[in-house]
Amino acid sequence: MNNKEKKIDFDFLVRENIKTMRPYSSARDEFNEINSGDMIFLDANENPFENGLNRYPDPHQKVLKEVLAKIKNVNSNNIVIGNGSDEVLDLLFRAFCEPNVDNIITLPPTYGMYGVLANLNAIENKKVLLTDDFQPNVSSILNRVNHKTKIIFLCSPNNPTGNTFLDKNIIEIVENFNGLVVIDEAYIDFSDKPSWLKKINQYPNLVIIQTLSKAYGMAGLRLGLVYASEQIITILEKIKPPYNVNSISQKLAIEKLASMKYLYEIEELKKEREKVMKALVQCKIVTEIFPSETNFILFRVDNATLQYNQFLENGIVVRNRSNDSLCRGCLRITIGTPLENEKVIELLKKLKNV
Ligand SMILES: Cc1ncc(COP(=O)(O)O)c(C=O)c1O
């Protein structure tokens, strides 16, 4: 198929109630020049006494979007910002998936929120296991698609496996599916592979999710990002709660992005990842280590519960993923500070199968 010719049928994709709904028009929507000189703002029932927080935030997060657009080299009309990725993922369900009618496809083992949100929105979650080398099983995925399948969720780099999906697998899915393909790139800044962001102009059914919670060190601010075609963005902007990103988060994110400290931290974490990886290789109780393009490493041990508890007894909390499909006996460890990793490395030398 010629990509340029790929069209998506929004009439099919968008829920009926969303097509016809009129969005809430906030005071700040109608007049948003809050800093414009000597205007008197008596339109939003705010407390007028200035304290830095008495005004509603910009519902369209204009400045933050401009900053992100510059960093990511996209147009700010291609961005939606939410209260964490979890909110923007939920918006996708609410815009495109009709409760008790439509379905989505997810690829376990993967990030748990896709399934939780499907449940919450009464959407069937068709699960198609990754292959043994943690790649999408493309033919099985396409076989499970029916006329009610609205979204396929690809997490690349994937949590908890740590790998990216091969380009040819992603392209085959994007080109042969008429619904939305969502690529969750929460960990993309830790990978040497490029983001799929630049492909949103080529594929109108492609939606990229990123977050400021991981590489950018702002999990506490709750800022999740959608990058997609303007058509998709317009729908999501229409249904999002008007003031979903508070003014402190907008302000601090702009400041922290400007400092560019994250660039140094990403490089530091990648180096630290290699150190922890080497220690895992030498560790007697580790039976398998999976390559990582993220800020965590998945590894297999004989007895995950025993080893999880040994970490805990030594004051280190890791994640036991042994109940996830294909992850029997697996623990997932996040890369910490150099000092924290030293402690992990020391412990790895001592762990035993008692
Ligand atoms: C793949 C993936 N996507 C999204 C998130 C959540 O991001 P946020 O903090 O923006 O909600 C996580 C968090 O662990 C994740 O692993």
Coordinates of C-alpha atoms and ligand atoms in Angstrom, one line a residue:
M1 CA 0.0 0.0 0.0
N2 CA 1.2 3.5 -0.7
N3 CA 1.3 5.2 2.7
K4 CA 0.4 8.6 1.2
E5 CA -2.9 7.1 0.2
K6 CA -3.7 5.7 3.6
K7 CA -6.9 7.4 4.8
I8 CA -8.8 6.8 7.9
D9 CA -12.6 6.8 8.1
F10 CA -13.3 9.1 11.0
D11 CA -17.0 8.5 10.6
F12 CA -16.4 4.8 11.5
L13 CA -13.8 5.5 14.2
V14 CA -15.3 8.3 16.3
R15 CA -18.2 7.4 18.8
E16 CA -21.6 8.9 17.8
N17 CA -22.0 10.9 21.0
I18 CA -18.5 12.5 20.5
K19 CA -19.3 13.5 17.0
T20 CA -22.4 15.4 18.0
M21 CA -21.4 16.7 21.5
R22 CA -20.7 20.4 22.1
P23 CA -17.6 20.8 24.2
Y24 CA -17.7 22.9 27.4
S25 CA -16.6 26.4 26.7
S26 CA -14.7 27.7 29.7
A27 CA -14.2 31.4 30.5
R28 CA -10.6 31.0 29.6
D29 CA -11.5 29.5 26.3
E30 CA -13.5 32.5 25.3
F31 CA -10.9 35.0 26.5
N32 CA -7.5 33.6 27.2
E33 CA -5.2 36.6 27.3
I34 CA -4.8 36.4 31.0
N35 CA -1.5 38.4 30.9
S36 CA -2.9 41.0 28.6
G37 CA -2.1 44.3 30.3
D38 CA -4.8 46.1 32.2
M39 CA -7.9 43.9 31.4
I40 CA -10.1 43.2 34.4
F41 CA -11.0 39.5 34.5
L42 CA -14.5 39.1 36.0
D43 CA -15.5 36.3 33.7
A44 CA -14.6 33.1 35.6
N45 CA -15.8 33.6 39.2
E46 CA -12.2 33.4 40.4
N47 CA -11.0 35.0 43.6
P48 CA -9.5 38.2 42.4
F49 CA -6.8 38.6 45.0
E50 CA -3.5 37.7 43.4
N51 CA -1.5 34.9 45.0
G52 CA 0.0 33.2 42.0
L53 CA -2.7 30.5 41.9
N54 CA -6.0 32.3 41.9
R55 CA -6.5 32.2 38.2
Y56 CA -7.5 29.1 36.2
P57 CA -4.7 27.6 34.1
D58 CA -4.5 27.9 30.3
P59 CA -6.8 25.1 29.1
H60 CA -4.8 24.7 25.9
Q61 CA -1.3 24.8 27.6
K62 CA -0.1 27.0 24.8
V63 CA 3.3 27.8 26.1
L64 CA 4.1 24.3 27.2
K65 CA 3.0 23.0 23.9
E66 CA 5.3 25.4 22.1
V67 CA 8.3 24.3 24.2
L68 CA 7.5 20.6 23.5
A69 CA 6.9 21.3 19.8
K70 CA 10.4 22.8 19.6
I71 CA 12.1 19.9 21.5
K72 CA 10.3 17.2 19.6
N73 CA 10.3 19.0 16.2
V74 CA 6.6 18.8 15.6
N75 CA 3.8 21.3 15.2
S76 CA 2.0 22.3 18.4
N77 CA -1.3 21.6 16.7
N78 CA -0.2 17.9 16.8
I79 CA -0.1 17.8 20.6
V80 CA -2.5 17.1 23.4
I81 CA -1.3 17.3 27.0
G82 CA -3.0 15.3 29.8
N83 CA -2.7 14.7 33.5
G84 CA -0.2 11.8 33.0
S85 CA -0.3 9.3 30.1
D86 CA -3.1 7.6 32.0
E87 CA -5.4 10.5 31.3
V88 CA -4.6 10.7 27.6
L89 CA -4.9 6.9 27.2
D90 CA -8.4 7.2 28.8
L91 CA -9.3 10.0 26.4
L92 CA -8.5 7.7 23.5
F93 CA -11.0 5.1 24.8
R94 CA -13.7 7.7 25.4
A95 CA -13.3 9.2 22.0
F96 CA -13.1 6.1 19.9
C97 CA -14.4 3.0 21.7
E98 CA -18.1 2.4 22.2
P99 CA -18.7 0.7 25.5
N100 CA -20.0 -2.9 25.3
V101 CA -19.6 -2.8 21.5
D102 CA -16.0 -2.1 20.4
N103 CA -12.8 -3.9 21.2
I104 CA -9.1 -3.1 21.4
I105 CA -6.0 -5.3 21.0
T106 CA -3.1 -5.4 23.5
L107 CA 0.1 -7.4 23.5
P108 CA 1.0 -9.0 26.9
P109 CA 3.3 -8.8 28.7
T110 CA 2.8 -5.1 28.6
Y111 CA 1.9 -2.0 30.5
G112 CA -1.2 -2.8 32.6
M113 CA -3.2 0.4 32.2
Y114 CA -4.4 -0.4 28.7
G115 CA -6.3 -3.4 30.1
V116 CA -7.5 -1.5 33.2
L117 CA -8.8 1.3 31.0
A118 CA -10.5 -1.1 28.7
N119 CA -12.2 -2.7 31.7
L120 CA -13.2 0.7 33.1
N121 CA -14.7 1.8 29.7
A122 CA -16.5 -1.6 29.1
I123 CA -14.3 -2.4 26.1
E124 CA -13.3 -5.9 25.2
N125 CA -9.5 -6.4 25.5
K126 CA -8.3 -8.9 22.9
K127 CA -4.9 -10.1 24.1
V128 CA -2.4 -11.4 21.6
L129 CA 0.8 -12.6 23.3
L130 CA 4.2 -11.3 22.2
T131 CA 6.4 -13.9 20.6
D132 CA 9.1 -15.6 22.6
D133 CA 11.5 -12.8 21.6
F134 CA 9.0 -10.2 22.8
Q135 CA 7.9 -9.0 19.3
P136 CA 4.4 -8.5 18.1
N137 CA 2.9 -11.6 16.5
V138 CA 1.7 -9.6 13.5
S139 CA -0.3 -12.3 11.7
S140 CA -2.2 -13.3 14.9
I141 CA -2.9 -9.6 15.7
L142 CA -4.3 -8.9 12.2
N143 CA -6.3 -12.1 12.4
R144 CA -8.0 -10.9 15.6
V145 CA -9.1 -7.6 14.1
N146 CA -12.8 -7.4 13.3
H147 CA -15.0 -4.5 12.3
K148 CA -15.3 -3.5 16.0
T149 CA -11.6 -3.2 16.6
K150 CA -10.8 0.4 17.2
I151 CA -7.3 0.5 18.7
I152 CA -4.1 -1.6 18.8
F153 CA -1.8 -0.7 21.6
L154 CA 1.9 -1.2 21.0
C155 CA 4.3 -0.3 23.8
S156 CA 7.7 0.3 22.3
P157 CA 10.1 0.2 24.2
N158 CA 7.9 -2.3 26.0
N159 CA 7.3 -2.4 29.7
P160 CA 8.2 -4.8 31.3
T161 CA 10.3 -6.5 28.7
G162 CA 12.5 -3.5 27.9
N163 CA 12.8 -4.0 24.1
T164 CA 11.6 -2.0 21.1
F165 CA 9.5 -3.6 18.4
L166 CA 11.1 -4.1 15.0
D167 CA 10.2 -1.4 12.4
K168 CA 8.9 -4.0 9.9
N169 CA 6.4 -5.3 12.5
I170 CA 5.1 -1.9 13.4
I171 CA 4.8 -0.8 9.7
E172 CA 2.9 -4.0 8.8
I173 CA 0.4 -3.3 11.6
V174 CA 0.0 0.4 10.8
E175 CA -0.5 -0.2 7.1
N176 CA -2.9 -3.1 7.4
F177 CA -5.2 -1.9 10.2
N178 CA -7.8 0.8 9.6
G179 CA -8.3 1.7 13.3
L180 CA -5.8 3.6 15.4
V181 CA -2.3 2.2 16.2
V182 CA -1.2 3.7 19.5
I183 CA 2.6 3.5 20.2
D184 CA 3.4 4.2 23.8
E185 CA 6.9 5.6 23.9
A186 CA 7.1 6.3 27.6
Y187 CA 10.8 5.0 27.5
I188 CA 11.9 6.1 24.1
D189 CA 14.5 8.6 25.3
F190 CA 16.5 5.7 26.8
S191 CA 16.6 3.9 23.4
D192 CA 19.0 4.5 20.6
K193 CA 16.2 3.9 18.1
P194 CA 14.3 7.0 16.8
S195 CA 10.8 7.8 17.9
W196 CA 7.9 7.1 15.6
L197 CA 6.8 10.8 16.1
K198 CA 8.0 11.9 12.7
K199 CA 5.7 9.3 11.1
I200 CA 2.4 11.0 12.2
N201 CA 2.2 13.0 9.0
Q202 CA 2.7 9.9 6.9
Y203 CA 0.2 7.7 8.8
P204 CA -3.0 9.4 9.9
N205 CA -4.0 6.4 12.1
L206 CA -0.8 6.6 14.1
V207 CA -0.9 8.0 17.7
I208 CA 2.2 8.4 19.8
I209 CA 2.1 8.6 23.5
Q210 CA 5.0 10.0 25.5
T211 CA 5.4 11.2 29.1
L212 CA 7.4 13.6 31.2
S213 CA 7.4 11.0 34.0
K214 CA 10.5 8.9 33.0
A215 CA 13.5 10.4 31.2
Y216 CA 12.4 14.0 32.0
G217 CA 12.1 13.3 35.7
M218 CA 8.7 14.9 36.3
A219 CA 6.5 11.9 37.4
G220 CA 5.2 14.1 40.2
L221 CA 3.8 16.7 37.9
R222 CA 1.7 14.2 35.9
L223 CA 2.2 15.2 32.3
G224 CA 1.3 12.8 29.5
L225 CA 1.5 13.7 25.8
V226 CA -0.3 12.6 22.7
Y227 CA 1.2 13.4 19.3
A228 CA -1.1 12.7 16.3
S229 CA -2.7 14.1 13.2
E230 CA -4.6 17.4 13.7
Q231 CA -7.9 15.5 13.1
I232 CA -7.3 13.2 16.1
I233 CA -5.9 16.0 18.2
T234 CA -9.1 18.1 17.6
I235 CA -11.3 15.3 18.9
L236 CA -9.2 14.7 22.0
E237 CA -9.0 18.5 22.8
K238 CA -12.8 18.6 22.4
I239 CA -13.4 16.0 25.1
K240 CA -10.7 16.6 27.6
P241 CA -11.6 18.2 30.9
P242 CA -11.0 21.9 30.3
Y243 CA -8.4 22.5 33.1
N244 CA -6.8 19.1 33.1
V245 CA -3.3 20.3 33.5
N246 CA -2.8 22.6 36.5
S247 CA -0.9 25.8 36.4
I248 CA 2.0 24.6 38.7
S249 CA 2.6 21.6 36.4
Q250 CA 2.6 23.8 33.3
K251 CA 4.9 26.4 34.9
L252 CA 7.4 23.9 36.4
A253 CA 7.5 21.7 33.2
I254 CA 8.4 24.8 31.1
E255 CA 11.2 25.7 33.6
K256 CA 12.5 22.1 33.9
L257 CA 12.5 21.5 30.1
A258 CA 14.4 24.8 29.6
S259 CA 17.1 23.7 32.0
M260 CA 17.9 20.6 29.8
K261 CA 19.2 18.7 32.8
Y262 CA 17.3 15.7 31.5
L263 CA 19.8 15.3 28.7
Y264 CA 22.7 14.7 31.1
E265 CA 20.5 12.5 33.3
I266 CA 19.5 10.3 30.4
E267 CA 23.1 9.7 29.4
E268 CA 24.0 9.0 33.0
L269 CA 21.2 6.5 33.4
K270 CA 22.2 4.7 30.2
K271 CA 25.8 4.3 31.5
E272 CA 24.4 3.1 34.9
R273 CA 22.2 0.6 33.1
E274 CA 25.3 -1.0 31.6
K275 CA 26.9 -1.2 35.0
V276 CA 23.9 -3.0 36.5
M277 CA 23.7 -5.2 33.4
K278 CA 27.3 -6.3 33.9
A279 CA 26.6 -7.1 37.6
L280 CA 23.6 -9.1 36.6
V281 CA 25.7 -11.1 34.2
Q282 CA 28.0 -12.1 37.0
C283 CA 25.3 -12.8 39.5
K284 CA 25.0 -16.6 40.2
I285 CA 21.2 -16.6 40.8
V286 CA 20.3 -14.9 37.5
T287 CA 19.4 -17.3 34.8
E288 CA 18.5 -14.9 32.0
I289 CA 18.8 -11.1 31.3
F290 CA 16.8 -9.3 28.7
P291 CA 18.4 -6.5 26.7
S292 CA 17.1 -3.1 27.8
E293 CA 16.3 0.1 25.8
T294 CA 14.7 1.6 28.9
N295 CA 15.6 2.7 32.4
F296 CA 14.9 -0.7 33.8
I297 CA 16.1 -4.3 33.3
L298 CA 14.0 -7.5 33.3
F299 CA 15.9 -10.6 34.5
R300 CA 15.0 -14.2 35.4
V301 CA 15.9 -16.0 38.5
D302 CA 15.0 -19.5 39.8
N303 CA 12.8 -18.3 42.5
A304 CA 11.4 -14.8 42.0
T305 CA 9.6 -14.6 45.3
L306 CA 12.7 -15.6 47.3
Q307 CA 14.9 -13.2 45.5
Y308 CA 12.3 -10.4 45.6
N309 CA 12.2 -10.9 49.4
Q310 CA 16.0 -10.9 49.6
F311 CA 16.1 -7.5 47.8
L312 CA 13.5 -6.2 50.2
E313 CA 15.3 -7.5 53.3
N314 CA 18.3 -5.4 52.1
G315 CA 16.2 -2.3 51.7
I316 CA 15.7 -2.4 47.9
V317 CA 12.3 -2.6 46.4
V318 CA 12.2 -4.1 42.9
R319 CA 9.1 -5.4 41.0
N320 CA 8.2 -9.0 40.9
R321 CA 6.8 -9.6 37.3
S322 CA 6.7 -13.4 37.5
N323 CA 2.9 -13.5 37.1
D324 CA 3.0 -11.7 33.8
S325 CA 2.7 -13.8 30.6
L326 CA 6.1 -15.0 29.3
C327 CA 7.8 -13.5 32.5
R328 CA 7.9 -16.6 34.8
G329 CA 10.6 -16.1 37.4
C330 CA 11.2 -12.5 36.3
L331 CA 12.1 -9.4 38.4
R332 CA 12.2 -5.9 37.0
I333 CA 14.7 -3.4 38.4
T334 CA 14.7 0.3 37.8
I335 CA 18.1 2.0 37.3
G336 CA 18.7 4.3 40.2
T337 CA 21.3 6.8 41.1
P338 CA 25.0 5.7 41.0
L339 CA 25.0 5.3 44.8
E340 CA 21.8 3.2 44.7
N341 CA 23.1 1.1 41.9
E342 CA 26.3 0.4 43.8
K343 CA 24.2 -1.0 46.6
V344 CA 22.3 -3.2 44.1
I345 CA 25.6 -4.4 42.6
E346 CA 27.0 -5.3 46.1
L347 CA 23.8 -7.2 46.9
L348 CA 23.9 -9.1 43.6
K349 CA 27.3 -10.4 44.6
K350 CA 25.8 -11.9 47.7
L351 CA 22.4 -13.3 46.6
K352 CA 22.0 -17.0 47.0
N353 CA 19.4 -19.7 46.1
V354 CA 18.9 -20.7 49.7
Ligands
LIG1 C1 4.6 2.1 29.1 C2 4.2 3.1 30.1 N1 3.3 4.0 29.7 C3 2.9 5.0 30.5 C4 3.2 5.0 31.8 C5 2.7 6.0 32.8 O1 3.1 7.3 32.5 P1 2.5 8.5 33.2 O2 3.3 8.7 34.5 O3 2.6 9.6 32.2 O4 1.0 8.3 33.6 C6 4.1 4.0 32.3 C7 4.5 4.0 33.7 O5 5.1 3.2 34.3 C8 4.6 3.1 31.4 O6 5.4 2.1 31.8

